[in-house]
């Protein structure tokens, strides 16, 4: 058989480089490209002609307007039917379009997958194959890093709790099916329904959080931490360009956690400035300090500020050992040496042993641009083909799919008392979530069953 | 000394794997020899006197779909039949039968003795005749050399078998039979990866010493299910009841008191036992908070008083066995007829096999049953059927055949063994099958009989019955699709007693059958005549109820099938495929998956790695084309 025919599903991705550009393109390839065009545009564009039209969501509201191009296979880049939607760019709008395309039956493409299909369909010659293999290699490695990165902090904990509760439910359902003589017929009592509803409620709240944007719209959490008077509030002001924190020279002035939403080239960033961390008899101040610690422990990135006039060190542990020891993820530290205007250090990246080190002057804004670029890279919004943004999109797709299966499963349980169909929907829901948490096989499940129940006829 | 004849296929071992293997090869027209150390024990049930159960009856019916023996023998020997999961939907329903050991064995012996092309010879097998990396035959205990194109080994627990009762142990293949030590020694010299497994069996009890009046009675189903597609209730002998009793705190105390003399807990046994069939000492230790376990008291047959107390398999010393049995309700005065024991035996890592069950290291040598790390009569029989079939195909110089995961539980079984291996005795469960809604026991014939016919496994009688059934299903489905019920009609009124809301428009009978609250028997007679054959009615109903789910699974299968059809050449050098991690290169090189589908199921093989393989294959392919 022809290897190109191995792909029967439809893939989609944002084809333009991440960041705020003039044009943003979502590309769709596969057998469903035509019906997706029809659903989003109201018509199938004439092949190889540009049409200016609105891109619609499921309520016929316009998501964006732009050019739609349609290429019929085999006369396309991939050799399959291809739809290209060229809109106004901007990550949030592009993400909406990609989300809609996925709802209509596409899935987010793996890194290098368009090129792979092009090659398998004889759209590229042999000399290009090597490059594709390299692309898949490097891009999938990066995607894996991004996926891990997008799963840090509180959200990750919630997803893992969700998956764990689903596994617990499956243990009961599968045990009842495979071991009916073991006095464990849970399908007939109310436990399974109650547990299923609780998994569904759990999923709904995770999805709400994800869609509210802590995950996607607002980007990642960055904490600015440091000893009193290191210049944290000044840096926050420098990054955001507004005077939100009271900046004084008296230690302890910034008493509460301050939040600031900023955009770097259209990429959302959620910055938290913490109160100066120190032991204090002041009750109000110590509440602020406790809240600060919560934020720090959940942060995606910690900017550890140090007053450059007080130490020459670039090592987090030398700068503030008791702080670094308390961090669950010390590898997420970037050291910011402030007050370059006073120390005379050259601004920008410095050599560090275990962490990235950047020298700046928060007061003058010197070195702040370097820091912005650094944050972009850390977020996965660099020029590479896949960033954390897409990784997160995949996670949300997975949650959506899981929801559909759980809804079906509840219908089967209530409408038809069909335990085996509920089991099938739970299996599919878990398959969807495997995208986020890694594989969970039937063997893993059996292991959990044998650990939970005494099976043994 | 050479045997006077040569064979196409030799099968070593006359257990459940061995009998299905030699029958399959003989049905396909190959001159076949069954070599066993004892013709009297062909078809013996060494452990519990039961066939079927969840996941297992699925395998039995698959064997039956290929015209194998196990289901027919069960119908002849079954003294209690039940449908498990009867209220949980057809995909997970399973037939289970208590079998009379003597009747079952006699039925198997009858089938084996009357199979054309099949001969027996009674001698232990001590050695293989090997030329290069190809097996050419076997050498028996008396030094007789028998030549054949293919050899199937079904050695059960006999390879290096050691029996444990308390701290005493002795060499044995089964209580009362010698082990196969010479063959075990010989196989250990070949490059197979050998390991040790453990299984156990309970003491047997004389029914005349048991007080059944204090036990819970467990009768068979009122409407007795039948195991074989070709069977009927008329095949069944007299039906009798089973009983249930329980262990109690006193029993558990006795067990804990005897642990210092348990071979399991004192470290004498190195083999790993199954987690789902633990010994009673394991249950008491691992689930310490459970104060009672249920014990099924199963009769061993109509012509014997022996009982099988299912759930107290043990290797504790005999005095502890006596005390723990006497502590249970109804067993206070029980007389033990045979002690329980644990047995350790050799198995070979099934990852060294091809899907055809031919070994990768030695051409023409096939393994089936416990030698591959499985447990259970049904798992053994299914593998025997597959190994026998492929041994025959090899002898006929035809390509090997095996079912995929979406075609049969047999496909799941073999694929699991070959891609994952196993480190405890492997048993089938329905949760192992991702296409569980399609792989039902009720449709095993529809899934497999046509293929069986093509392979030469299925005889005239079954083929004719099958074709008739398949046509009847199609006819009835068409009738329901084209028969319409008008809103407000008399027929619609009759149905409205079942559905919550009145029909508002015209519906076909098939549409109505898809509703969860309506069954075939409610509507088939409304216009026209319902079919008489319950198997036909069942198929029509299940297809309607599962329609949406089956369509989704078929789509999933279609995706997967393309991978399954893409072969990975044996000479493929994985170190030359760019972009694969060292771990993946090593796994693929060791396991040498036959297809991209198998590769995709090896743990740790990522979608990106599959892409790399695809691209490499494509490049390779083009290079070949250019140079041709």
Coordinates of C-alpha atoms in Angstrom, one line a residue, chain B residues 205-207 209-218 242-246 295-298 307 309 325 328-334:
Chain B
X205 CA -12.9 -32.9 49.5
X206 CA -15.2 -35.9 49.7
X207 CA -18.8 -34.7 49.3
X209 CA -18.3 -35.7 54.6
X210 CA -19.8 -32.3 53.9
X211 CA -22.9 -30.7 55.4
X212 CA -24.5 -28.8 52.5
X213 CA -27.5 -27.8 54.5
X214 CA -25.6 -24.9 56.1
X215 CA -24.2 -23.7 52.8
X216 CA -25.7 -21.3 50.2
X217 CA -27.1 -23.2 47.2
X218 CA -26.0 -21.9 43.7
X242 CA -22.9 -25.7 43.3
X243 CA -22.6 -24.3 46.9
X244 CA -21.0 -21.4 48.6
X245 CA -19.3 -21.2 52.0
X246 CA -17.0 -18.7 53.6
X295 CA -15.5 -20.2 48.7
X296 CA -17.3 -21.9 45.8
X297 CA -17.9 -25.6 46.4
X298 CA -17.9 -27.2 42.9
X307 CA -15.5 -31.6 45.4
X309 CA -13.3 -25.9 46.9
X325 CA -10.8 -26.5 55.8
X328 CA -15.3 -23.5 57.6
X329 CA -19.1 -23.9 57.8
X330 CA -20.2 -27.2 56.4
X331 CA -16.6 -28.5 56.2
X332 CA -16.2 -29.3 60.0
X333 CA -15.9 -33.0 59.3
X334 CA -14.6 -32.8 55.7

